[in-house]
Short mmCIF file of C-alpha atoms in Angstrom, two decimals:
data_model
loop_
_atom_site.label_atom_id
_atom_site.label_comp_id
_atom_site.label_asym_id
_atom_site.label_seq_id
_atom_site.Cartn_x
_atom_site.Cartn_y
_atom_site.Cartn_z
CA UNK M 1 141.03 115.69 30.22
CA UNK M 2 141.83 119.62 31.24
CA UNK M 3 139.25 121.64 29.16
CA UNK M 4 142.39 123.99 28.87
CA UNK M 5 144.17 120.85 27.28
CA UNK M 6 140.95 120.46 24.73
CA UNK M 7 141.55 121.11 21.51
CA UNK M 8 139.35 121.03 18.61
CA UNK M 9 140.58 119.71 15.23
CA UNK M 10 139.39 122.94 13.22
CA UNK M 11 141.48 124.81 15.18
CA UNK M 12 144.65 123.50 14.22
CA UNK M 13 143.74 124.16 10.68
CA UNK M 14 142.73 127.99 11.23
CA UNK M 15 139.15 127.10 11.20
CA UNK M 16 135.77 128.26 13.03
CA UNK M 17 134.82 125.75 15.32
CA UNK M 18 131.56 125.06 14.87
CA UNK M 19 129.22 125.96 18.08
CA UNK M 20 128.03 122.89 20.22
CA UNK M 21 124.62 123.97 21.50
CA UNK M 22 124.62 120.36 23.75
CA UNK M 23 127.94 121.17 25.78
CA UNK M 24 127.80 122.89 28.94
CA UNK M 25 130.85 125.43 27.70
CA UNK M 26 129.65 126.04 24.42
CA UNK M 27 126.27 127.36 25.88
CA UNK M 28 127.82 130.25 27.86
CA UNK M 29 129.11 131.80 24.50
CA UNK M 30 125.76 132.12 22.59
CA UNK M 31 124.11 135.06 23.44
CA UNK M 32 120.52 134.92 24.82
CA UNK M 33 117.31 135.86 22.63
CA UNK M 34 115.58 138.62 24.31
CA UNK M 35 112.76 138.66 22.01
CA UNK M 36 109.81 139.53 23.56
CA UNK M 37 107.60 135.86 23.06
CA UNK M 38 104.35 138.44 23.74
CA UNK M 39 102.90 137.00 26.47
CA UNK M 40 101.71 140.02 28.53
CA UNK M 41 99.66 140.29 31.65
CA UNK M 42 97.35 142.45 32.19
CA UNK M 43 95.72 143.81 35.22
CA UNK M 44 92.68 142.18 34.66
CA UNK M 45 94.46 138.57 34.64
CA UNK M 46 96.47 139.41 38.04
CA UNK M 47 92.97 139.85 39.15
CA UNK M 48 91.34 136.73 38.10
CA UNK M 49 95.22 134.84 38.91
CA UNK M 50 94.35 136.68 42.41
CA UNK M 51 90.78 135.40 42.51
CA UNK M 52 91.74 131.61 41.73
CA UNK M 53 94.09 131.20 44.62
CA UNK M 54 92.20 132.66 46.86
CA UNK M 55 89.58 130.47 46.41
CA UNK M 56 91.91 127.72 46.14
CA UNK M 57 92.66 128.14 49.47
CA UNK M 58 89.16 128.79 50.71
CA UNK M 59 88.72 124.64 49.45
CA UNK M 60 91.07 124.15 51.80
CA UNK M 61 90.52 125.40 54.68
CA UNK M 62 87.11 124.26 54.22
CA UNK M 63 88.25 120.49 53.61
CA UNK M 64 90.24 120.22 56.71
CA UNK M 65 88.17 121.55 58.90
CA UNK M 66 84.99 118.85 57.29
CA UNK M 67 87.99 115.96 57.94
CA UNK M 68 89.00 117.51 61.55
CA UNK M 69 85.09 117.68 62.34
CA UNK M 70 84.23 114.10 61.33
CA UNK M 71 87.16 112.82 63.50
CA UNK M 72 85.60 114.70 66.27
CA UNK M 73 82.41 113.25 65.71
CA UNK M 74 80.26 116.73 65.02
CA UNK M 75 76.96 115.74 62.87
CA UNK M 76 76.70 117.58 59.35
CA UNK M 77 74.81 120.76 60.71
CA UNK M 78 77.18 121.33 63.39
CA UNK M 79 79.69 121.42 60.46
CA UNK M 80 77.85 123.06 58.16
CA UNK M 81 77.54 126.35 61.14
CA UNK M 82 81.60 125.63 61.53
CA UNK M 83 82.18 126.08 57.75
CA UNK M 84 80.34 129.44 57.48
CA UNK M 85 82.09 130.91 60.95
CA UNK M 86 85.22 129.97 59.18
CA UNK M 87 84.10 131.40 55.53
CA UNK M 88 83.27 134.63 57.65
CA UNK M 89 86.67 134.55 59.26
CA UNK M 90 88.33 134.10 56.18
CA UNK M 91 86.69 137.28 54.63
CA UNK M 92 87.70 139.24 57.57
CA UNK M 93 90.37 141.62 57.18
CA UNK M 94 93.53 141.18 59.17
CA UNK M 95 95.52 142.60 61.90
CA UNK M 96 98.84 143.25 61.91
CA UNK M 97 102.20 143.19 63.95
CA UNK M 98 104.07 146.45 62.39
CA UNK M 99 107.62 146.57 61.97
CA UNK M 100 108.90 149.70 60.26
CA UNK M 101 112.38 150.81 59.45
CA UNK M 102 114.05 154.05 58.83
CA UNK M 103 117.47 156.01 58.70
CA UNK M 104 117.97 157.96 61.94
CA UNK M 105 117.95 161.31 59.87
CA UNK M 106 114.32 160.72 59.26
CA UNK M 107 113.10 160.27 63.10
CA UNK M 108 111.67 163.54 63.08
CA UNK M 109 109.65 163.16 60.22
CA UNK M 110 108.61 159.75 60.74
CA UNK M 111 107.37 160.53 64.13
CA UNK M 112 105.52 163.96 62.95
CA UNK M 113 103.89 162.42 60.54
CA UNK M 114 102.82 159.33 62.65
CA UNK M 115 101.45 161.90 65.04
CA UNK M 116 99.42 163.93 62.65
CA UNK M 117 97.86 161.06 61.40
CA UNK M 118 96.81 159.97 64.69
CA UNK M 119 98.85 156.97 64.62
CA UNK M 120 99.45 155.10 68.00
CA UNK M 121 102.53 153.21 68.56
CA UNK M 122 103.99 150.49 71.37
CA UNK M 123 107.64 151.87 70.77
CA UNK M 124 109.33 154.16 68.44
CA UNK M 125 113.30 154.54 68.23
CA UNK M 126 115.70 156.15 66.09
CA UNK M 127 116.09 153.62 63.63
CA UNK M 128 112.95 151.33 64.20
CA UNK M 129 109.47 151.60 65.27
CA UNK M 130 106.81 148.83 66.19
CA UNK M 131 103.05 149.21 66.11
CA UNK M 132 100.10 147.65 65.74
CA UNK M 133 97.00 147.98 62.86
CA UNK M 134 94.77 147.04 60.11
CA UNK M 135 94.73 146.97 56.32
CA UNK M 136 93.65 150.71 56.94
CA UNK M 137 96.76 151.84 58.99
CA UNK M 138 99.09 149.39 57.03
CA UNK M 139 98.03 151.53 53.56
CA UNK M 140 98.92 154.82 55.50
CA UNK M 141 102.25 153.84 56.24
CA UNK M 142 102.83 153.37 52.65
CA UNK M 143 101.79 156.58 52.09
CA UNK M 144 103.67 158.55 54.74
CA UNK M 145 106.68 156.96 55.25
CA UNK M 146 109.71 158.03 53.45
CA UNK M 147 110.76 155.89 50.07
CA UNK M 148 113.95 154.59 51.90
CA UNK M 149 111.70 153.37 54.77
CA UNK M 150 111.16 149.85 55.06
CA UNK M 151 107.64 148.10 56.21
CA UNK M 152 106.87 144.69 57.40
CA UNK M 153 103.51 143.84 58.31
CA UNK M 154 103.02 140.34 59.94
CA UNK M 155 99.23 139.32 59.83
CA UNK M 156 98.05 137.91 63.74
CA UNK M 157 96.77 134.24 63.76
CA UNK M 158 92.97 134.34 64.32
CA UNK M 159 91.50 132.10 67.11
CA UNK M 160 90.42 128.60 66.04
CA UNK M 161 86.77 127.66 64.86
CA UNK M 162 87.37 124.07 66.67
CA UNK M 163 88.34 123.93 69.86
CA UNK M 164 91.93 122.43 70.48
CA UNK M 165 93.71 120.86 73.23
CA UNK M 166 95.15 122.82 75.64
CA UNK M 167 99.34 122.80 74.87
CA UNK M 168 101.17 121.18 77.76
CA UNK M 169 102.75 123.94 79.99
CA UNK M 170 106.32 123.74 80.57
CA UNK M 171 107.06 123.40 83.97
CA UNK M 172 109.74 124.93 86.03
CA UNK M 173 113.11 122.85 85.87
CA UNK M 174 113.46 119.50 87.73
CA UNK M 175 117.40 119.92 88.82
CA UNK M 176 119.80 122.37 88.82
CA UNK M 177 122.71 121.71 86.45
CA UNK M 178 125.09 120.28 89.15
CA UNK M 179 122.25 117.67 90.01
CA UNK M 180 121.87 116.62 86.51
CA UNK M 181 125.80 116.27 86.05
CA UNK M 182 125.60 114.30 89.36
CA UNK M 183 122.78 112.37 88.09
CA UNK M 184 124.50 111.46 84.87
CA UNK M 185 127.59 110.29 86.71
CA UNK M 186 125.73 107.92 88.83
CA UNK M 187 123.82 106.32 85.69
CA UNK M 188 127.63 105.93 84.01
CA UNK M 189 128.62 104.19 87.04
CA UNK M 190 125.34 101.42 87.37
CA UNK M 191 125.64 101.41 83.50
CA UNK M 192 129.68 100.29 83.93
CA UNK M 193 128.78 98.08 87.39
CA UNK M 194 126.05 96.35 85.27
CA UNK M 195 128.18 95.42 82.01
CA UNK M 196 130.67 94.29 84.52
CA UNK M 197 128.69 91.54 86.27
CA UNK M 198 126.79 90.91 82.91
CA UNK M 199 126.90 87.16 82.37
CA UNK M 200 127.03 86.58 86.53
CA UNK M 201 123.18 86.10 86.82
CA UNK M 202 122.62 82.04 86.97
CA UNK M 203 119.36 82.13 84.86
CA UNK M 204 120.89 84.62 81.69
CA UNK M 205 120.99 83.10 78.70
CA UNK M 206 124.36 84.83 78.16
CA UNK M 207 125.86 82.64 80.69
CA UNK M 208 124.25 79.57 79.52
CA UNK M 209 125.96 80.32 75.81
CA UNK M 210 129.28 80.79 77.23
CA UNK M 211 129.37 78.01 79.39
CA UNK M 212 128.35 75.72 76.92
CA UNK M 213 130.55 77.22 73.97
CA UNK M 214 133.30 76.30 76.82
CA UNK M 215 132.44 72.76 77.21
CA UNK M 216 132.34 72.63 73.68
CA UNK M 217 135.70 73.87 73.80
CA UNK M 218 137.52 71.33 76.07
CA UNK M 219 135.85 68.24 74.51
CA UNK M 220 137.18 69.07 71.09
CA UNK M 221 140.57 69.97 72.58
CA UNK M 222 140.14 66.55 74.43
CA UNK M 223 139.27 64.77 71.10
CA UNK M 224 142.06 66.55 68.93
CA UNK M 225 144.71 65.86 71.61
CA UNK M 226 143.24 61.78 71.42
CA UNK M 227 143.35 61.90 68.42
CA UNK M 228 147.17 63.16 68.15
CA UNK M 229 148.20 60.21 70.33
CA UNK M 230 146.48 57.78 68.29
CA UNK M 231 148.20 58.48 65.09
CA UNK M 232 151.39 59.17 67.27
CA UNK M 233 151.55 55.52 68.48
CA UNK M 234 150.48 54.09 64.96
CA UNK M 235 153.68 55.50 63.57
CA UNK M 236 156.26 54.01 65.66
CA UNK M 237 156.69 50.24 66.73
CA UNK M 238 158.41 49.41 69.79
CA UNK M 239 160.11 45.86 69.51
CA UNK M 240 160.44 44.04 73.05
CA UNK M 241 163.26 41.74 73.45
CA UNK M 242 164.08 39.76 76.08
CA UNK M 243 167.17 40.27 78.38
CA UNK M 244 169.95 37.32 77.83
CA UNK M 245 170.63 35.79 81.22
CA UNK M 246 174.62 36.01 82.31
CA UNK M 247 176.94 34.03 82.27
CA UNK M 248 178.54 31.93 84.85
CA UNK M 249 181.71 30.62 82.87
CA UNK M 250 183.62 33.63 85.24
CA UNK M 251 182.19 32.65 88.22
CA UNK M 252 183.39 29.04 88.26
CA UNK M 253 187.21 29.75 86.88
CA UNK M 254 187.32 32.09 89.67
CA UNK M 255 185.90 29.21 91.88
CA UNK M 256 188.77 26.65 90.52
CA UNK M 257 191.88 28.82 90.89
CA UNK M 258 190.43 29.85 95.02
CA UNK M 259 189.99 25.59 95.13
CA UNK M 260 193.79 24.89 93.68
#
């Protein structure tokens, strides 16, 4: 039914309708409670929030490095030095890959005040500027860019504590793209050549099935058409008589008159 077509029955009679709290259309119509429910938080619980996740994820990284070393066979102090490199690593402050954004109307500024701050970067445009940097240079950015400027900091990956396998170089390409379109074209061809004489080879078992579903075949044609003239010559009866041998009554009349 059309919910334009729904009616309720306290309508008719000039009624309220009562509101449905349960139906999806009578939920858009109650307005929302924006009571406060006074659950604040404070800077001190960002802090400690802060503080759990980050050792959260100190657990681990330690973890799968103890699983990665036991697979590699290390003993437990050889892990045990691996864990604290990795505990240092972890406490290490980053490096970044700088992106900033700007309007082109700021240029000027943006590269003054990069330049008074002795601020180094790889390329710096009219609308966009890339660079490289700490936590340190990261927080001056925030300070000296404009408000409309935009920042994005990506953090560099820092070398393994295990060593890793090598990643298979990709070599140069095999064939050009007219070989490979020749090479496909003569694969469709053996591919067609082979379904074609599929069934040829004496020894498949392919063969073997089909000639023996054809023998199968012809015997029960043979037996059905036997069959047919069986019941064919059971129906009818063929009577032989005997021929009556002629007469020779004309033969002697004609005799007499020839005599007289």
């Amino acid at each position: 039914m059309s919910k334009n077509n729904f009616k309720v029955e306290t309508t008719a009679n000039g009624q309220t309708p009562k509101q449905d709290t349960k139906h999806k259309f009578a939920t858009a119509n109650i307005a929302k409670d924006k009571i406060p429910t006074g659950k604040v938080k404070t800077l001190k619980d960002k802090e400690a929030i802060k503080a759990a996740r980050e050792e959260e994820y100190k657990n681990f990284r330690v973890n799968a490095l103890k699983r990665r070393a036991k697979r590699m066979g290390l003993s437990d102090e050889q892990t045990k030095v691996k864990v604290e490199e990795l505990l240092k690593q972890i406490d290490a402050p980053n490096n970044y890959d700088i992106i900033i954004m700007f309007n082109p109307e700021d240029y000027d500024m943006v590269k003054q005040a990069l330049m008074n701050d002795d601020i180094t970067w790889k390329f710096l445009v009219t609308t966009y500027g890339f660079l490289e940097g700490d936590a340190e240079v990261l927080a001056s950015l925030r300070k000296l860019l404009p408000a409309t400027a935009k920042i994005h900091p990506y953090a560099k990956r820092k070398p393994p504590i295990l060593p890793t396998e090598k990643p298979r170089m990709r070599g140069a390409k095999k064939h050009t793209k007219a070989e490979k379109k020749a090479l496909a074209k003569a694969a469709k061809k053996a591919r067609k050549a082979l379904n074609r004489n599929k069934g040829n080879n004496p020894k498949s078992p392919a063969k073997e099935r089909l000639e023996k579903f054809m023998r199968d075949r012809k015997a029960a044609n043979m037996a059905r058409k036997a069959a047919k003239n069986a019941s064919h010559k059971a129906s009818s009866t063929v009577v032989h008589m005997k021929a009556n041998k002629r007469s020779k009554s004309v033969k002697m009349a004609s005799t007499l008159n020839k005599a007289a």
